[in-house]
Amino acid sequence: MNSKEIEEQLDQFLLNVQKPGRYVGGEFNSIQKNPNLIKTRIALAFPDIYDLGVPNLGMSIFYDQLNQISDVWAERSYLPWEDMEAEMRKRKIPLYTLESKTPLSEMDMIGITIPYESLYTNVLNFLDLAQIPVFSKDRSAEHPLIIAGGHSTFNPEPMSAFIDVFVIGEGEEVFSEIIHIYQSWKLENKAKIELLHEISSLEGVYIPSFYEPEYHSDGTLARLTPVFVRAKQKIQKRITAVLPPPPKHFVVPLIDVVQNRVAIEIMRGCTRGCRFCQAGFVTRPVRERPLEQIIESIETSVEETGHEEIALLSLSSSDYTQIQPLVSKLHEIYNKRKLNISLPSLRIDTVSVDILEKLRGSRFSGFTLAPEAASEKIKRTINKHITEDLLLETVDMIYSHGWQTIKLYFMIGLPGETLEDVQAIADLCIKVIKIGRKNIGKRSQLNLGISTFVPKPHTPFQWAKADDPEQIVEKQKLLKDSLSTPGIKITWSQSDTTMFESWSSRGDRRQSAVIHRAWQLGAKFDAWQDHFNKEAWIQAFEENHLDPNFYMHRERGENEIFPWDHIETGVSKRILRKEYELSLKGDLREDCRSGCYGCGVNQSFALIRAENPDSKWFCPPTPYQPEDSK
Amino acid sequence: MNRYRITYQKTGPLRYISHLDLQKIWIRTLLRAKIPLAYTQGFHPVPKISPGWPLALGWNGLGEIIDLWFDFENLNPLLEITEKDLSDRINQNAPQGLHVENLQLIPLYSPALTTITHSAVYGINFSTKISPDELQKKMNVLHAAPSIVRSRRNKTYDLKPLIENFSIFPDPDQNTIMEVQMAARDSAMGRPDELVEALGIPMDQIRFSRLYFLLESSLNI
Ligand code: SF4
C-alpha cells in the first residue's frame, strides 16, 4: 500500500475510531519535506498511543535535531489504540508515518524510544503492524534498521532479539553519527552485517547480535562473550559534555494529549544518590543548562507553540544553582501573562514553597512532595533523609499559603522494611492532614501516591530481592486501614505492573523469547491498568522454562555477573555494592556536591571532559586516568 | 476591543478534529500569530471567541465562520492592523487544513453569529454511485411526499421543511454532485447525511462538504 492508498483507506473508516485526530498528522510544526531531495528517511517511534507519545521530550529533541539535516527527513509514528489496530489489521493497512503516510517498512531507519519496560510488547506489536519482521535476525538490508534508546535500554538484554542497534545513554550525538555511517553504507550496497560492524565502532552503541551469553547451571549468567574480535567487551554509555540547546520547535498536537505543554530540561544528572533511583545514577554527571538559554528557549517556544504551560524538568530542581535567579526572572516576565510554569522535583523545604508561590500564577494546583519514606530506618536505607520536622514545617507553610491539596509520594516494599516502617508512613500522614485541618479546615486534602519499590539495574539495590506480593498486600492493607479518614485519598501502583517491572527490569536475554511469546498470546499495552495480561505472561515464562521468581524474589550474590554488567554508566559496580552495604547498615551518604566519593563518573568521562573545556560539571576535576591504573 | 468575523476552511487532517478541539486550535494559532484575543471579564477570564454551528466530523468546511474579539491595546506594536495582514498572520501560524479566506471588522455589539445564521449550503459528492438523472428522480419522489419523517437521537422530526433548495450536476470527473441548502437555525438544523439516508443511498464513499452559510444580513442583500 502506498501513501495515497493509505490516505484513501483512512477516509473510509477513521470516523469509526475514537479520537481520529491521533492518526492524521498535520500539526503545527510538523515537518514536510520533498522526498525526492531526501537521502535518509527516518521514523521516530513511541510505542504507545499518540496522546502519551507527543509530550515525550526525547522524541521532540530528535525530531527537531534530525530535521535540521537537509537530506534527512524524520517523521513520527505512534502505536494505534486497539480500535484503530483492529481496523488496520482488517484492512491490511501497514503502520505509517504521520507526516507523509508512508509505510514504516519503507523507512531507512526506525528509532524507537523505550523509556520503560512495560512498552516491550508494544514494540513488537509496533513492528508487526508495520509489517516488519519482529526478530532482528529475520531482517535484511531491505528492512529498516531498528534502533532503540531510552532509560529501559540501560538493560538492553530482554529486548536484544528484536533490536538491531541500541543507543546507550544520551543519543543527541550518536544518532547523526549512525546516519552518517548508514548513508555511505547504502551507497556501497553492502550487507546488513557490514553496516552493523561499522556502527559498532561508535561510542555508546550496543549491537546485541555480536554477543553470546552462557549461563551457570543455577541460571545465573556466566559470561557474555563478543562473537567478533572487534566487538567491545564493555559498552560505555554516551554523554554530551555540554547539554545541547533545547529543541527550537515543538509539534503542537491538534487534540488534547496528556500534557499540553512545552518541556524544557534545566539540568541533567543528580548528585543526591537516593539508592532506589535509577535515573539518579545513570544520568550522571550533573550538567546544567545556562540560565539565559532556558529563558530564551521558554520565550521562543511559548511564542512558537501557543502553549500556556511550561514544565522545567530535572531530577532535582532545587539543586539547579541558578534556581532563584531563574524563578525571579520567570516571575518578572510571565507574572502578568496567562502562563503556567511547573517545576517538579523540588526539595522538601520552605524555600520551595516560596519558589512555587512565585510561579503558580492564578492557578493553585496541588503541591507535590516526595519524601518516599517515613521511618528513620528506611530513610537511611534509601539515602533520602528528610527530617519529620522539616517535612511538617513545609506542609504547614503550603496549607497556610493557599494550597488546599498536597500530594505526597511514598514507597513500600523497600529492602528490610517491616510493618512498623509502613505504620510510620500512616502516622506521618495523619500529622500532615491535621496540619491541613488546623490551617484551612475541611478544605484541606492529602493525596497519597503509594508505589511499590522495584529494584533496578545500575542502582545499589540491583542485588536486592523485590518484596513478596503477600507482604505488599499486607502493607497496603495497613495503610488503607490506618488512613481511611476523610481528606485522605490514596492511589497505589498496580500489583501486576509491579510484578511485571520487577522481572523485566533485571531480565536477561532469555526473556526475549518470553516477551515474544507473551505478545503472541495477546499481551500488549502492559502499562495500561486493565490491560495487563497476567496469564499470557505466566504461560510465556512456563513455556520457556523460566521462573519469574528467579528475576523478582532472589537476593543476588555479591559477585554475581549481571546481564547488564557490560553496559557501563560510569558509576562503578564496586561503588554500587558499597552503597548497598551502607544501605543495609543504615548509613547515609551525603550529597556528593559536598564531597566526591569517587563513584567513577568523573574518571570514566575524564577524556570527553578534557576535550570540552567549557563543560561545567559538579564532579571535582581529576586528571584522566586510564582504566588499568585505578 | 474589536470584533472580527472570519470565514475559513477546515479541511485535510483538520476534518477529524472536534468542534471543541478546534476552538483550542484557534486560541493557540492566535497566540502564535501574536494577535491578542480579548478575554471575558470575571474571575475566570476566557478568550472571547464565538464559533458558528459545529461541522460534523470528517466533513470538509469550505466556508466556516467564527467571530473573534481582538484586544488591540495589547497588540505587538510592530504589527500592522489591516485585514490582509491579520489574515496572513493567522494563516502563517495555522496548522495544515485551517485557512482564513476572509476577515472582516464587524460592529462590536451586532447579534451573535448563530442567531443570525439562517441556512447552510452543503456539497454532497456521490462519486459515480448514482447518475445525476437518477438522483434527480429520487429527489423528485422525495419532494413529492407531504413530509419526510426521520428519527435522530430517539426523536422524530420532519426533514422536508429543512431542505430549502438543491441542484444536481456532474463535476469534471463525472462525479455526481448535489448542492443542497438546508436550514441551520437553533430550532431547525438540517443534515445532508440524513437526506442521503432518506434517499436510501448507502453512505459509503459519499463525501460531504459545508460550502457556506447564509446569514440574515446576506439574505437581505
Ligand atoms: S564523580 Fe564524585 S562528584 Fe561526580 S557524581 Fe560521582 S561521586 Fe558525585
XYZ file of N, CA, C and O in Angstrom, chain B residues 18-89:
288
model
N -12.441 17.733 16.522
C -13.766 18.082 17.028
C -13.931 19.595 17.168
O -12.961 20.348 17.182
N -15.172 19.996 17.308
C -15.529 21.393 17.481
C -14.780 22.013 18.668
O -14.227 23.111 18.578
N -14.736 21.260 19.753
C -14.098 21.770 20.967
C -12.581 21.918 20.776
O -11.987 22.944 21.121
N -11.946 20.889 20.206
C -10.511 20.967 19.956
C -10.198 22.095 18.981
O -9.170 22.755 19.095
N -11.100 22.318 18.037
C -10.868 23.372 17.055
C -10.789 24.742 17.738
O -9.995 25.594 17.353
N -11.603 24.937 18.755
C -11.543 26.224 19.450
C -10.193 26.422 20.128
O -9.627 27.510 20.120
N -9.664 25.336 20.689
C -8.330 25.431 21.294
C -7.281 25.716 20.224
O -6.314 26.438 20.462
N -7.480 25.127 19.052
C -6.541 25.369 17.960
C -6.575 26.841 17.558
O -5.539 27.461 17.313
N -7.765 27.419 17.521
C -7.869 28.852 17.214
C -7.090 29.685 18.218
O -6.338 30.586 17.856
N -7.281 29.351 19.491
C -6.619 30.147 20.532
C -5.098 30.055 20.384
O -4.392 31.056 20.385
N -4.602 28.838 20.192
C -3.151 28.672 20.042
C -2.634 29.351 18.787
O -1.557 29.935 18.780
N -3.399 29.250 17.725
C -2.963 29.873 16.477
C -2.842 31.387 16.658
O -1.866 31.998 16.222
N -3.797 31.986 17.330
C -3.748 33.435 17.543
C -2.613 33.822 18.484
O -1.951 34.844 18.281
N -2.365 32.989 19.480
C -1.225 33.256 20.363
C 0.069 33.258 19.562
O 0.909 34.127 19.714
N 0.200 32.274 18.684
C 1.407 32.213 17.862
C 1.485 33.394 16.921
O 2.556 33.920 16.652
N 0.335 33.818 16.411
C 0.307 34.925 15.462
C 0.491 36.272 16.186
O 0.565 37.304 15.551
N 0.555 36.188 17.507
C 0.710 37.373 18.357
C -0.423 38.364 18.157
O -0.245 39.575 18.201
N -1.605 37.847 17.909
C -2.791 38.702 17.841
C -3.540 38.476 19.147
O -4.040 37.384 19.388
N -3.574 39.468 20.012
C -4.150 39.212 21.328
C -5.667 39.096 21.289
O -6.363 40.000 20.819
N -6.161 37.978 21.781
C -7.598 37.806 21.920
C -8.075 38.614 23.122
O -7.347 38.749 24.108
N -9.277 39.140 23.049
C -9.860 39.789 24.221
C -10.370 38.693 25.145
O -10.740 37.610 24.690
N -10.354 38.960 26.430
C -10.836 37.985 27.403
C -12.137 38.450 28.025
O -12.411 39.647 28.116
N -12.910 37.494 28.469
C -14.140 37.841 29.179
C -13.769 38.416 30.542
O -12.695 38.154 31.069
N -14.677 39.202 31.102
C -14.475 39.710 32.455
C -14.760 38.580 33.426
O -15.276 37.542 33.058
N -14.397 38.799 34.685
C -14.806 37.834 35.692
C -13.639 37.115 36.318
O -12.482 37.376 35.992
N -13.972 36.186 37.187
C -12.946 35.523 37.973
C -12.101 34.575 37.131
O -10.904 34.441 37.321
N -12.748 33.901 36.181
C -12.009 33.011 35.286
C -12.100 33.511 33.858
O -12.932 33.044 33.084
N -11.295 34.501 33.521
C -11.412 35.063 32.176
C -11.098 34.010 31.110
O -10.156 33.240 31.275
N -11.915 33.965 30.099
C -11.639 33.066 28.967
C -11.641 33.894 27.686
O -12.288 34.929 27.622
N -10.908 33.441 26.674
C -10.846 34.214 25.431
C -12.241 34.367 24.824
O -13.050 33.443 24.888
N -12.499 35.522 24.255
C -13.809 35.749 23.635
C -13.776 35.242 22.203
O -13.218 35.888 21.313
N -14.352 34.078 22.013
C -14.495 33.560 20.662
C -15.884 32.963 20.552
O -16.438 32.480 21.535
N -16.439 33.051 19.370
C -17.786 32.553 19.223
C -17.920 31.877 17.868
O -18.057 32.521 16.834
N -17.789 30.545 17.871
C -17.800 29.804 16.599
C -19.215 29.635 16.052
O -20.184 29.720 16.801
N -19.296 29.398 14.768
C -20.577 29.089 14.144
C -20.983 27.664 14.473
O -20.365 26.994 15.300
N -22.029 27.182 13.802
C -22.523 25.828 14.096
C -21.442 24.779 13.841
O -20.733 24.859 12.855
N -21.344 23.801 14.745
C -20.329 22.750 14.572
C -20.475 22.029 13.237
O -21.585 21.858 12.735
N -19.347 21.602 12.724
C -19.330 20.834 11.483
C -19.137 19.362 11.861
O -18.332 19.043 12.733
N -19.888 18.500 11.190
C -19.761 17.068 11.511
C -18.333 16.601 11.242
O -17.669 17.064 10.312
N -17.860 15.689 12.074
C -16.508 15.157 11.958
C -16.337 14.447 10.609
O -17.206 13.698 10.190
N -15.228 14.725 9.972
C -14.931 14.052 8.716
C -15.343 14.842 7.480
O -14.964 14.500 6.372
N -16.131 15.909 7.668
C -16.567 16.687 6.518
C -15.625 17.865 6.272
O -15.049 18.410 7.213
N -15.536 18.259 5.023
C -14.790 19.474 4.709
C -15.646 20.689 5.004
O -16.843 20.691 4.717
N -15.047 21.729 5.559
C -15.744 23.000 5.717
C -15.038 24.019 4.841
O -13.860 24.289 5.036
N -15.734 24.526 3.841
C -15.061 25.445 2.920
C -15.401 26.894 3.210
O -14.706 27.809 2.781
N -16.473 27.111 3.939
C -16.845 28.482 4.298
C -17.339 28.547 5.730
O -18.441 28.997 6.009
N -16.521 28.058 6.657
C -16.879 28.094 8.075
C -16.746 29.519 8.601
O -15.975 30.318 8.058
N -17.470 29.808 9.656
C -17.409 31.172 10.196
C -17.149 31.136 11.697
O -17.643 30.255 12.415
N -16.358 32.076 12.158
C -16.141 32.246 13.596
C -16.018 33.742 13.883
O -15.511 34.499 13.038
N -16.530 34.166 15.025
C -16.335 35.552 15.469
C -15.242 35.590 16.534
O -15.263 34.776 17.467
N -14.298 36.495 16.376
C -13.212 36.634 17.342
C -13.109 38.079 17.790
O -13.302 38.995 16.986
N -12.821 38.260 19.063
C -12.644 39.618 19.596
C -11.153 39.847 19.877
O -10.546 39.069 20.630
N -10.590 40.859 19.289
C -9.165 41.142 19.493
C -9.001 42.359 20.381
O -9.783 43.305 20.335
N -7.931 42.289 21.130
C -7.673 43.361 22.078
C -6.454 44.121 21.571
O -5.320 43.781 21.886
N -6.684 45.127 20.766
C -5.570 45.763 20.078
C -4.665 46.568 20.995
O -3.555 46.898 20.635
N -5.147 46.860 22.198
C -4.260 47.583 23.126
C -3.050 46.740 23.470
O -1.977 47.249 23.755
N -3.242 45.435 23.470
C -2.126 44.550 23.796
C -1.432 44.003 22.549
O -0.753 42.993 22.600
N -1.627 44.691 21.474
C -1.071 44.165 20.234
C 0.396 44.547 20.119
O 0.816 45.632 20.505
N 1.144 43.628 19.614
C 2.534 43.894 19.282
C 2.593 45.133 18.370
O 1.990 45.156 17.304
N 3.313 46.178 18.803
C 3.307 47.443 18.052
C 3.851 47.296 16.632
O 3.549 48.112 15.760
N 4.622 46.241 16.408
C 5.192 46.056 15.071
C 4.158 45.527 14.075
O 4.389 45.452 12.877
N 3.009 45.166 14.600
C 2.033 44.511 13.744
C 1.121 45.528 13.085
O 0.576 46.406 13.729
N 0.962 45.386 11.816
C 0.010 46.247 11.112
C -1.397 45.724 11.393
O -1.593 44.526 11.565
N -2.369 46.616 11.422
C -3.737 46.126 11.638
C -4.567 46.302 10.380
O -5.563 46.993 10.372
N -4.133 45.702 9.306
C -5.010 45.679 8.144
C -5.633 44.290 8.127
O -5.091 43.351 8.714
N -6.748 44.192 7.446
C -7.410 42.889 7.420
C -6.545 41.847 6.724
O -6.464 40.694 7.143
N -5.840 42.289 5.718
C -4.984 41.359 4.996
C -3.859 40.871 5.898
O -3.548 39.687 5.951
N -3.273 41.816 6.614
C -2.171 41.444 7.478
C -2.604 40.477 8.572
O -1.919 39.501 8.859
N -3.749 40.731 9.147
C -4.232 39.829 10.194
C -4.473 38.428 9.641
O -4.053 37.432 10.229
N -5.107 38.358 8.483
C -5.385 37.011 7.984
C -4.101 36.317 7.526
O -3.950 35.108 7.722
N -3.151 37.080 7.004
C -1.862 36.454 6.645
C -1.190 35.865 7.871
O -0.659 34.753 7.848
N -1.224 36.645 8.933
C -0.573 36.170 10.167
C -1.218 34.911 10.691
O -0.541 33.991 11.151
